[in-house]
């Protein structure tokens, strides 16, 4: 059984601690906690751990203690990459809370370090990949059931957050503390899934509303126009200021269409003939192309099941020396698209993915000076 250390004792760390304590994450046990706040440490150990769990106010000391094989990095976004680099240097497998980083240029240093340490496994906690529904969607796309992708549209506006949420941590809602808003935090899961299913886009055009109806600096309402290298286009629309909101993903290809609503309701339409072949052969003006339709749903999954699943998968990957569900290179793809979206919103126009080196960091630095 792998020994797990947890760095950063905030709300998300407490979720994972609770899952370990309830026996819902096989393959590991929590042996150490790290935080600069001793009160947080003792409170977390008393609530979730055995009395022999070691407490560290020095992260490096935990890494070099010989007490941990894996470290879960549950700190604010801008600490993810530096702490993961420290873990790799110490010979500890890092499992990083999403997002991978704030700046994709910084994350490239971590990618290089991962390649330099092939004996170690590094992953990112994009837990929606552990969802049975998105596992099915991934299998359908990978099987070629939809043919060549033509369009992807995701309307994800059920990410409602109140002013109390933004005030719950001192780093939330600011460029300096969080490094971003809806795209980097709440809708980060869906952007990861979109790149997982469709690949990394090659350009993004963004319209973002910053601090709409909330006393925050960062964006909480976004519309992205996306283009992929193969010619497919798409839209990604997200909001954390409307209720009840909608969650609907549509993937349209040359062989059919997949619709996934509320993370569990599927509609799959299979064309009798690839649209490209039909278009070349027909003399008709409007089709139609015959198709079949299937509908099904997956069981409802609580967030905790997916969170337990992604951690359990990572531990199994470490033991089996295989890639985890979300390795670092995968998480970098959605971060590159996110950085491009911010640049587009700030500067206007379409931005390539990846964006020009240093461009995002320069623009973000300006906004970090805002009060």
CSV table of C-alpha atoms in Angstrom, one decimal:
chain,number,residue,atom,x,y,z
A,1,UNK,CA,0.0,0.0,0.0
A,2,UNK,CA,1.4,3.4,-1.0
A,3,UNK,CA,2.1,6.0,1.6
A,4,UNK,CA,0.4,9.3,0.7
A,5,UNK,CA,1.2,12.8,1.9
A,6,UNK,CA,-1.2,15.7,1.4
A,7,UNK,CA,0.2,19.3,0.9
A,8,UNK,CA,-2.2,22.1,1.7
A,9,UNK,CA,-5.1,21.6,4.0
A,10,UNK,CA,-7.9,23.5,2.5
A,11,UNK,CA,-11.4,22.5,1.5
A,12,UNK,CA,-10.4,20.2,-1.4
A,13,UNK,CA,-7.8,18.4,0.7
A,14,UNK,CA,-10.4,17.7,3.3
A,15,UNK,CA,-12.6,16.0,0.7
A,16,UNK,CA,-9.7,13.7,-0.2
A,17,UNK,CA,-8.9,13.1,3.5
A,18,UNK,CA,-12.5,12.1,4.1
A,19,UNK,CA,-12.5,9.7,1.2
A,20,UNK,CA,-9.3,8.0,2.5
A,21,UNK,CA,-10.8,7.9,6.0
A,22,UNK,CA,-13.9,6.2,4.7
A,23,UNK,CA,-11.9,3.6,2.9
A,24,UNK,CA,-13.1,4.7,-0.6
A,25,UNK,CA,-9.6,5.0,-2.1
A,26,UNK,CA,-7.9,1.6,-2.3
A,27,UNK,CA,-4.2,1.3,-2.7
A,28,UNK,CA,-3.1,4.1,-0.3
A,29,UNK,CA,-3.1,5.5,3.2
A,30,UNK,CA,-2.4,9.0,4.4
A,31,UNK,CA,0.8,9.0,6.4
A,32,UNK,CA,1.7,12.7,6.4
A,33,UNK,CA,0.2,16.2,6.1
A,34,UNK,CA,1.9,19.5,5.2
A,35,UNK,CA,0.7,23.1,5.8
A,36,UNK,CA,2.1,26.3,7.1
A,37,UNK,CA,-0.8,26.4,9.5
A,38,UNK,CA,-0.3,24.0,12.5
A,39,UNK,CA,-4.0,24.5,13.6
A,40,UNK,CA,-5.1,23.2,10.2
A,41,UNK,CA,-2.8,20.3,10.4
A,42,UNK,CA,-3.8,19.1,13.9
A,43,UNK,CA,-7.5,19.6,13.1
A,44,UNK,CA,-7.2,17.6,9.9
A,45,UNK,CA,-5.3,14.8,11.6
A,46,UNK,CA,-7.8,14.6,14.5
A,47,UNK,CA,-10.7,14.5,12.0
A,48,UNK,CA,-9.4,12.2,9.3
A,49,UNK,CA,-6.1,10.4,10.1
A,50,UNK,CA,-4.6,8.0,12.6
A,51,UNK,CA,-2.7,9.6,15.4
A,52,UNK,CA,0.6,8.5,13.9
A,53,UNK,CA,0.2,10.6,10.8
A,54,UNK,CA,3.2,13.0,10.7
A,55,UNK,CA,2.6,16.7,10.6
A,56,UNK,CA,4.9,19.1,8.7
A,57,UNK,CA,5.0,22.9,8.5
A,58,UNK,CA,7.9,22.5,6.0
A,59,UNK,CA,6.9,20.9,2.7
A,60,UNK,CA,10.4,20.0,1.8
A,61,UNK,CA,10.8,18.2,5.1
A,62,UNK,CA,7.8,16.1,4.4
A,63,UNK,CA,9.2,15.1,0.9
A,64,UNK,CA,12.5,14.1,2.4
A,65,UNK,CA,11.1,12.4,5.5
A,66,UNK,CA,11.0,9.0,4.0
A,67,UNK,CA,7.3,8.8,5.0
A,68,UNK,CA,5.6,9.4,1.6
A,69,UNK,CA,5.7,7.7,-1.8
A,70,UNK,CA,3.0,10.0,-3.3
A,71,UNK,CA,2.2,13.6,-2.6
A,72,UNK,CA,-1.2,15.2,-3.4
A,73,UNK,CA,-0.7,18.9,-4.0
A,74,UNK,CA,-3.8,20.7,-2.9
A,75,UNK,CA,-2.5,24.3,-2.7
A,76,UNK,CA,-3.5,27.4,-4.6
A,77,UNK,CA,-2.9,27.2,-8.4
A,78,UNK,CA,0.3,29.2,-8.6
A,79,UNK,CA,2.1,26.7,-6.2
A,80,UNK,CA,1.3,23.6,-8.2
A,81,UNK,CA,4.2,23.5,-10.6
A,82,UNK,CA,7.0,24.6,-8.1
A,83,UNK,CA,5.8,22.0,-5.6
A,84,UNK,CA,5.5,19.2,-8.2
A,85,UNK,CA,9.1,20.0,-9.3
A,86,UNK,CA,10.2,19.7,-5.7
A,87,UNK,CA,8.5,16.3,-5.4
A,88,UNK,CA,10.1,14.9,-8.5
A,89,UNK,CA,13.5,16.1,-7.3
A,90,UNK,CA,12.9,14.3,-4.0
A,91,UNK,CA,11.8,11.1,-5.7
A,92,UNK,CA,8.1,11.4,-4.8
A,93,UNK,CA,5.3,10.8,-7.2
A,94,UNK,CA,3.2,14.1,-7.5
A,95,UNK,CA,-0.6,14.1,-8.0
A,96,UNK,CA,-1.6,17.7,-8.6
A,97,UNK,CA,-5.0,19.3,-8.0
A,98,UNK,CA,-6.4,21.0,-11.1
A,99,UNK,CA,-5.5,23.1,-12.9
A,100,UNK,CA,-2.0,22.0,-13.7
A,101,UNK,CA,-0.8,25.6,-13.4
A,102,UNK,CA,-1.8,29.2,-14.2
A,103,UNK,CA,0.8,29.7,-17.0
A,104,UNK,CA,1.4,27.0,-19.6
A,105,UNK,CA,4.9,28.2,-20.1
A,106,UNK,CA,5.6,27.4,-16.5
A,107,UNK,CA,4.0,24.0,-16.9
A,108,UNK,CA,6.4,23.1,-19.7
A,109,UNK,CA,9.2,23.0,-17.1
A,110,UNK,CA,7.2,20.4,-15.3
A,111,UNK,CA,6.7,18.4,-18.5
A,112,UNK,CA,10.5,18.4,-19.0
A,113,UNK,CA,11.1,17.3,-15.5
A,114,UNK,CA,8.6,14.4,-15.9
A,115,UNK,CA,10.5,13.3,-19.0
A,116,UNK,CA,13.8,13.5,-17.0
A,117,UNK,CA,12.3,11.2,-14.3
A,118,UNK,CA,10.6,8.3,-16.1
A,119,UNK,CA,10.8,6.2,-13.0
A,120,UNK,CA,8.2,8.6,-11.4
A,121,UNK,CA,4.5,9.0,-12.2
A,122,UNK,CA,2.9,12.5,-12.3
A,123,UNK,CA,-0.8,13.2,-12.7
A,124,UNK,CA,-3.5,15.8,-12.4
A,125,UNK,CA,-6.8,15.5,-10.5
A,126,UNK,CA,-9.2,16.1,-13.4
A,127,UNK,CA,-11.7,13.7,-11.8
A,128,UNK,CA,-14.4,13.9,-14.5
A,129,UNK,CA,-12.2,11.6,-16.5
A,130,UNK,CA,-13.1,8.9,-14.0
A,131,UNK,CA,-16.9,9.4,-14.7
A,132,UNK,CA,-18.5,6.3,-16.3
A,133,UNK,CA,-20.4,8.7,-18.7
A,134,UNK,CA,-17.3,10.4,-20.1
A,135,UNK,CA,-15.4,7.1,-20.2
A,136,UNK,CA,-18.2,5.9,-22.5
A,137,UNK,CA,-18.0,9.1,-24.6
A,138,UNK,CA,-14.3,8.7,-24.9
A,139,UNK,CA,-14.7,5.1,-26.1
A,140,UNK,CA,-17.3,6.1,-28.7
A,141,UNK,CA,-15.1,8.9,-30.1
A,142,UNK,CA,-12.0,6.7,-30.1
A,143,UNK,CA,-13.8,3.9,-31.9
A,144,UNK,CA,-14.6,6.1,-34.8
A,145,UNK,CA,-18.4,5.9,-34.3
A,146,UNK,CA,-18.8,9.6,-35.1
A,147,UNK,CA,-16.3,9.6,-38.0
A,148,UNK,CA,-14.4,12.8,-38.6
A,149,UNK,CA,-15.2,15.5,-36.1
A,150,UNK,CA,-17.1,18.5,-37.6
A,151,UNK,CA,-18.4,20.4,-34.6
A,152,UNK,CA,-18.2,20.3,-30.8
A,153,UNK,CA,-20.5,22.5,-28.7
A,154,UNK,CA,-20.6,22.6,-24.9
A,155,UNK,CA,-23.1,24.7,-23.0
A,156,UNK,CA,-22.0,24.4,-19.3
A,157,UNK,CA,-23.8,27.1,-17.4
A,158,UNK,CA,-24.8,25.1,-14.2
A,159,UNK,CA,-21.6,26.1,-12.4
A,160,UNK,CA,-23.3,28.6,-10.1
A,161,UNK,CA,-21.2,30.3,-7.4
A,162,UNK,CA,-22.3,32.9,-4.9
A,163,UNK,CA,-20.4,35.9,-3.5
A,164,UNK,CA,-19.9,33.8,-0.3
A,165,UNK,CA,-18.1,31.2,-2.4
A,166,UNK,CA,-15.7,33.8,-3.8
A,167,UNK,CA,-15.1,35.1,-0.3
A,168,UNK,CA,-14.5,31.7,1.2
A,169,UNK,CA,-10.7,31.8,0.6
A,170,UNK,CA,-8.6,34.9,0.5
A,171,UNK,CA,-7.0,33.9,-2.9
A,172,UNK,CA,-10.3,33.4,-4.7
A,173,UNK,CA,-11.5,35.8,-7.4
A,174,UNK,CA,-8.3,37.7,-7.9
A,175,UNK,CA,-5.7,37.6,-10.6
A,176,UNK,CA,-2.9,37.6,-8.1
A,177,UNK,CA,-4.4,34.9,-5.9
A,178,UNK,CA,-6.2,32.6,-8.2
A,179,UNK,CA,-4.7,33.5,-11.6
A,180,UNK,CA,-8.1,33.2,-13.3
A,181,UNK,CA,-11.7,32.4,-12.7
A,182,UNK,CA,-14.3,30.3,-14.5
A,183,UNK,CA,-12.0,29.0,-17.2
A,184,UNK,CA,-9.2,28.1,-14.8
A,185,UNK,CA,-11.2,26.8,-11.9
A,186,UNK,CA,-14.9,25.9,-12.3
A,187,UNK,CA,-15.1,25.1,-16.0
A,188,UNK,CA,-11.6,23.7,-16.1
A,189,UNK,CA,-13.0,20.2,-15.8
A,190,UNK,CA,-15.1,20.6,-18.9
A,191,UNK,CA,-12.3,22.1,-20.9
A,192,UNK,CA,-10.1,19.2,-20.0
A,193,UNK,CA,-12.8,16.8,-21.1
A,194,UNK,CA,-13.2,18.7,-24.4
A,195,UNK,CA,-9.5,18.4,-25.2
A,196,UNK,CA,-9.5,14.8,-24.1
A,197,UNK,CA,-12.4,13.9,-26.4
A,198,UNK,CA,-11.6,16.2,-29.4
A,199,UNK,CA,-7.9,17.0,-29.1
A,200,UNK,CA,-6.1,20.3,-28.5
A,201,UNK,CA,-7.5,23.1,-30.6
A,202,UNK,CA,-5.2,25.3,-32.8
A,203,UNK,CA,-7.0,28.6,-32.2
A,204,UNK,CA,-9.4,30.3,-29.8
A,205,UNK,CA,-11.5,33.5,-29.9
A,206,UNK,CA,-13.0,34.5,-26.6
A,207,UNK,CA,-15.6,36.8,-25.1
A,208,UNK,CA,-15.3,37.0,-21.3
A,209,UNK,CA,-17.2,39.0,-18.7
A,210,UNK,CA,-15.0,39.9,-15.8
A,211,UNK,CA,-16.7,40.2,-12.4
A,212,UNK,CA,-20.2,40.2,-13.8
A,213,UNK,CA,-22.6,40.7,-10.9
A,214,UNK,CA,-19.8,39.6,-8.5
A,215,UNK,CA,-17.2,41.6,-6.6
A,216,UNK,CA,-14.3,39.7,-8.2
A,217,UNK,CA,-11.6,40.6,-10.8
A,218,UNK,CA,-11.7,37.4,-12.8
A,219,UNK,CA,-14.1,36.1,-15.4
A,220,UNK,CA,-17.4,34.4,-14.5
A,221,UNK,CA,-19.1,34.3,-17.9
A,222,UNK,CA,-17.4,33.1,-21.1
A,223,UNK,CA,-18.0,32.3,-24.8
A,224,UNK,CA,-15.3,30.6,-26.7
A,225,UNK,CA,-15.1,30.0,-30.5
A,226,UNK,CA,-12.7,27.2,-31.2
A,227,UNK,CA,-11.1,25.6,-34.2
A,228,UNK,CA,-9.2,22.3,-34.4
A,229,UNK,CA,-6.4,21.3,-36.7
A,230,UNK,CA,-8.6,19.0,-38.7
A,231,UNK,CA,-11.0,21.8,-39.6
A,232,UNK,CA,-13.7,21.1,-36.9
A,233,UNK,CA,-15.1,24.1,-35.1
A,234,UNK,CA,-16.9,24.6,-31.9
A,235,UNK,CA,-18.3,26.7,-29.1
A,236,UNK,CA,-17.7,26.5,-25.4
A,237,UNK,CA,-20.2,28.6,-23.3
A,238,UNK,CA,-19.8,28.6,-19.5
A,239,UNK,CA,-21.2,30.7,-16.6
A,240,UNK,CA,-21.1,30.7,-12.9
A,241,UNK,CA,-23.7,33.4,-12.4
A,242,UNK,CA,-26.9,31.9,-13.7
A,243,UNK,CA,-29.2,29.3,-12.1
A,244,UNK,CA,-30.3,26.6,-12.7
A,245,UNK,CA,-28.2,26.6,-15.9
A,246,UNK,CA,-27.6,23.9,-18.5
A,247,UNK,CA,-25.1,21.1,-19.1
A,248,UNK,CA,-25.2,19.8,-22.7
A,249,UNK,CA,-22.4,18.5,-24.9
A,250,UNK,CA,-22.9,17.9,-28.6
A,251,UNK,CA,-20.2,16.2,-30.8
A,252,UNK,CA,-21.1,16.0,-34.5
A,253,UNK,CA,-19.0,14.0,-37.0
A,254,UNK,CA,-19.2,12.7,-40.5
A,255,UNK,CA,-20.9,9.5,-39.3
A,256,UNK,CA,-23.2,10.8,-36.6
A,257,UNK,CA,-23.9,12.8,-33.5
A,258,UNK,CA,-23.4,12.3,-29.8
A,259,UNK,CA,-25.4,14.3,-27.3
A,260,UNK,CA,-24.6,14.1,-23.5
A,261,UNK,CA,-26.8,16.0,-21.1
A,262,UNK,CA,-26.3,16.5,-17.4
A,263,UNK,CA,-23.3,14.2,-17.4
A,264,UNK,CA,-25.4,11.0,-17.8
A,265,UNK,CA,-28.2,11.2,-20.5
A,266,UNK,CA,-27.0,10.0,-23.9
A,267,UNK,CA,-28.4,10.3,-27.4
A,268,UNK,CA,-26.4,8.7,-30.2
A,269,UNK,CA,-27.4,9.1,-33.8
A,270,UNK,CA,-25.6,6.9,-36.3
A,271,UNK,CA,-25.8,7.8,-40.0
A,272,UNK,CA,-26.4,4.9,-42.4
A,273,UNK,CA,-23.6,6.4,-44.6
A,274,UNK,CA,-20.7,8.7,-44.0
A,275,UNK,CA,-21.9,12.2,-44.8
A,276,UNK,CA,-18.9,12.8,-47.0
A,277,UNK,CA,-19.7,9.8,-49.2
A,278,UNK,CA,-23.5,10.7,-49.2
A,279,UNK,CA,-22.7,14.3,-50.3
A,280,UNK,CA,-20.5,13.1,-53.2
A,281,UNK,CA,-23.1,10.6,-54.5
A,282,UNK,CA,-26.5,12.2,-54.0
A,283,UNK,CA,-28.3,14.3,-56.6
A,284,UNK,CA,-30.7,15.6,-54.0
A,285,UNK,CA,-30.6,19.0,-52.4
A,286,UNK,CA,-31.4,18.5,-48.8
A,287,UNK,CA,-30.8,14.8,-47.9
A,288,UNK,CA,-32.0,13.3,-45.7
A,289,UNK,CA,-29.4,10.7,-44.7
A,290,UNK,CA,-31.1,7.7,-42.9
A,291,UNK,CA,-30.0,7.3,-39.3
A,292,UNK,CA,-30.7,5.3,-36.2
A,293,UNK,CA,-31.1,6.8,-32.7
A,294,UNK,CA,-30.2,5.2,-29.4
A,295,UNK,CA,-30.9,6.7,-25.9
A,296,UNK,CA,-29.6,5.6,-22.6
A,297,UNK,CA,-28.4,6.9,-19.3
A,298,UNK,CA,-25.6,6.1,-16.9
A,299,UNK,CA,-26.2,5.9,-13.1
A,300,UNK,CA,-25.9,9.2,-11.3
A,301,UNK,CA,-22.4,9.6,-9.9
A,302,UNK,CA,-21.6,11.9,-6.9
A,303,UNK,CA,-18.5,14.1,-7.2
A,304,UNK,CA,-16.9,12.1,-4.4
A,305,UNK,CA,-17.0,8.9,-6.5
A,306,UNK,CA,-15.1,10.5,-9.3
A,307,UNK,CA,-12.7,12.1,-6.9
A,308,UNK,CA,-12.0,8.8,-5.3
A,309,UNK,CA,-11.8,7.2,-8.7
A,310,UNK,CA,-9.1,9.5,-10.1
A,311,UNK,CA,-6.9,9.1,-7.0
A,312,UNK,CA,-7.3,5.3,-7.0
A,313,UNK,CA,-6.4,5.2,-10.6
A,314,UNK,CA,-3.3,7.2,-10.0
A,315,UNK,CA,-2.2,4.9,-7.2
A,316,UNK,CA,-2.8,1.9,-9.4
A,317,UNK,CA,-0.7,3.6,-12.1
A,318,UNK,CA,2.2,4.1,-9.8
A,319,UNK,CA,2.1,0.5,-8.7
A,320,UNK,CA,1.7,-0.8,-12.3
A,321,UNK,CA,4.1,1.7,-13.9
A,322,UNK,CA,1.5,2.8,-16.4
A,323,UNK,CA,0.1,6.2,-17.4
A,324,UNK,CA,-2.6,7.6,-15.1
A,325,UNK,CA,-6.0,8.8,-16.4
A,326,UNK,CA,-4.7,12.3,-16.6
A,327,UNK,CA,-1.0,12.6,-17.1
A,328,UNK,CA,0.7,16.0,-17.1
A,329,UNK,CA,0.9,16.3,-21.0
A,330,UNK,CA,-2.9,15.9,-21.2
A,331,UNK,CA,-3.5,18.6,-18.6
A,332,UNK,CA,-1.2,20.9,-20.5
A,333,UNK,CA,-3.4,20.8,-23.5
A,334,UNK,CA,-6.4,22.4,-21.9
A,335,UNK,CA,-4.2,24.9,-20.1
A,336,UNK,CA,-2.7,26.1,-23.4
A,337,UNK,CA,-6.3,26.6,-24.7
A,338,UNK,CA,-7.2,28.5,-21.5
A,339,UNK,CA,-4.2,30.8,-21.8
A,340,UNK,CA,-5.1,31.5,-25.4
A,341,UNK,CA,-8.7,32.3,-24.4
A,342,UNK,CA,-7.5,34.9,-21.8
A,343,UNK,CA,-5.2,36.5,-24.4
A,344,UNK,CA,-8.1,36.7,-26.9
A,345,UNK,CA,-10.4,38.3,-24.3
A,346,UNK,CA,-7.8,40.8,-23.2
A,347,UNK,CA,-6.4,41.8,-26.6
A,348,UNK,CA,-9.2,41.0,-29.0
A,349,UNK,CA,-9.1,38.8,-32.0
A,350,UNK,CA,-8.2,35.1,-32.5
A,351,UNK,CA,-5.2,33.6,-30.7
A,352,UNK,CA,-3.3,30.5,-31.7
A,353,UNK,CA,-2.8,27.5,-29.5
A,354,UNK,CA,-0.2,27.4,-28.2
A,355,UNK,CA,-0.1,31.2,-27.8
A,356,UNK,CA,3.3,33.1,-28.4
A,357,UNK,CA,5.8,32.3,-25.6
A,358,UNK,CA,5.7,34.8,-22.8
A,359,UNK,CA,2.6,36.6,-24.1
A,360,UNK,CA,0.2,35.3,-21.5
A,361,UNK,CA,2.6,35.9,-18.6
A,362,UNK,CA,3.1,39.5,-19.7
A,363,UNK,CA,-0.6,40.3,-19.9
A,364,UNK,CA,-1.4,38.4,-16.6
A,365,UNK,CA,1.3,40.4,-14.8
A,366,UNK,CA,-0.5,43.7,-15.8
A,367,UNK,CA,-3.7,42.4,-14.2
A,368,UNK,CA,-2.0,41.2,-11.1
A,369,UNK,CA,-1.2,44.9,-10.4
A,370,UNK,CA,-4.9,45.7,-10.3
A,371,UNK,CA,-6.4,46.5,-6.9
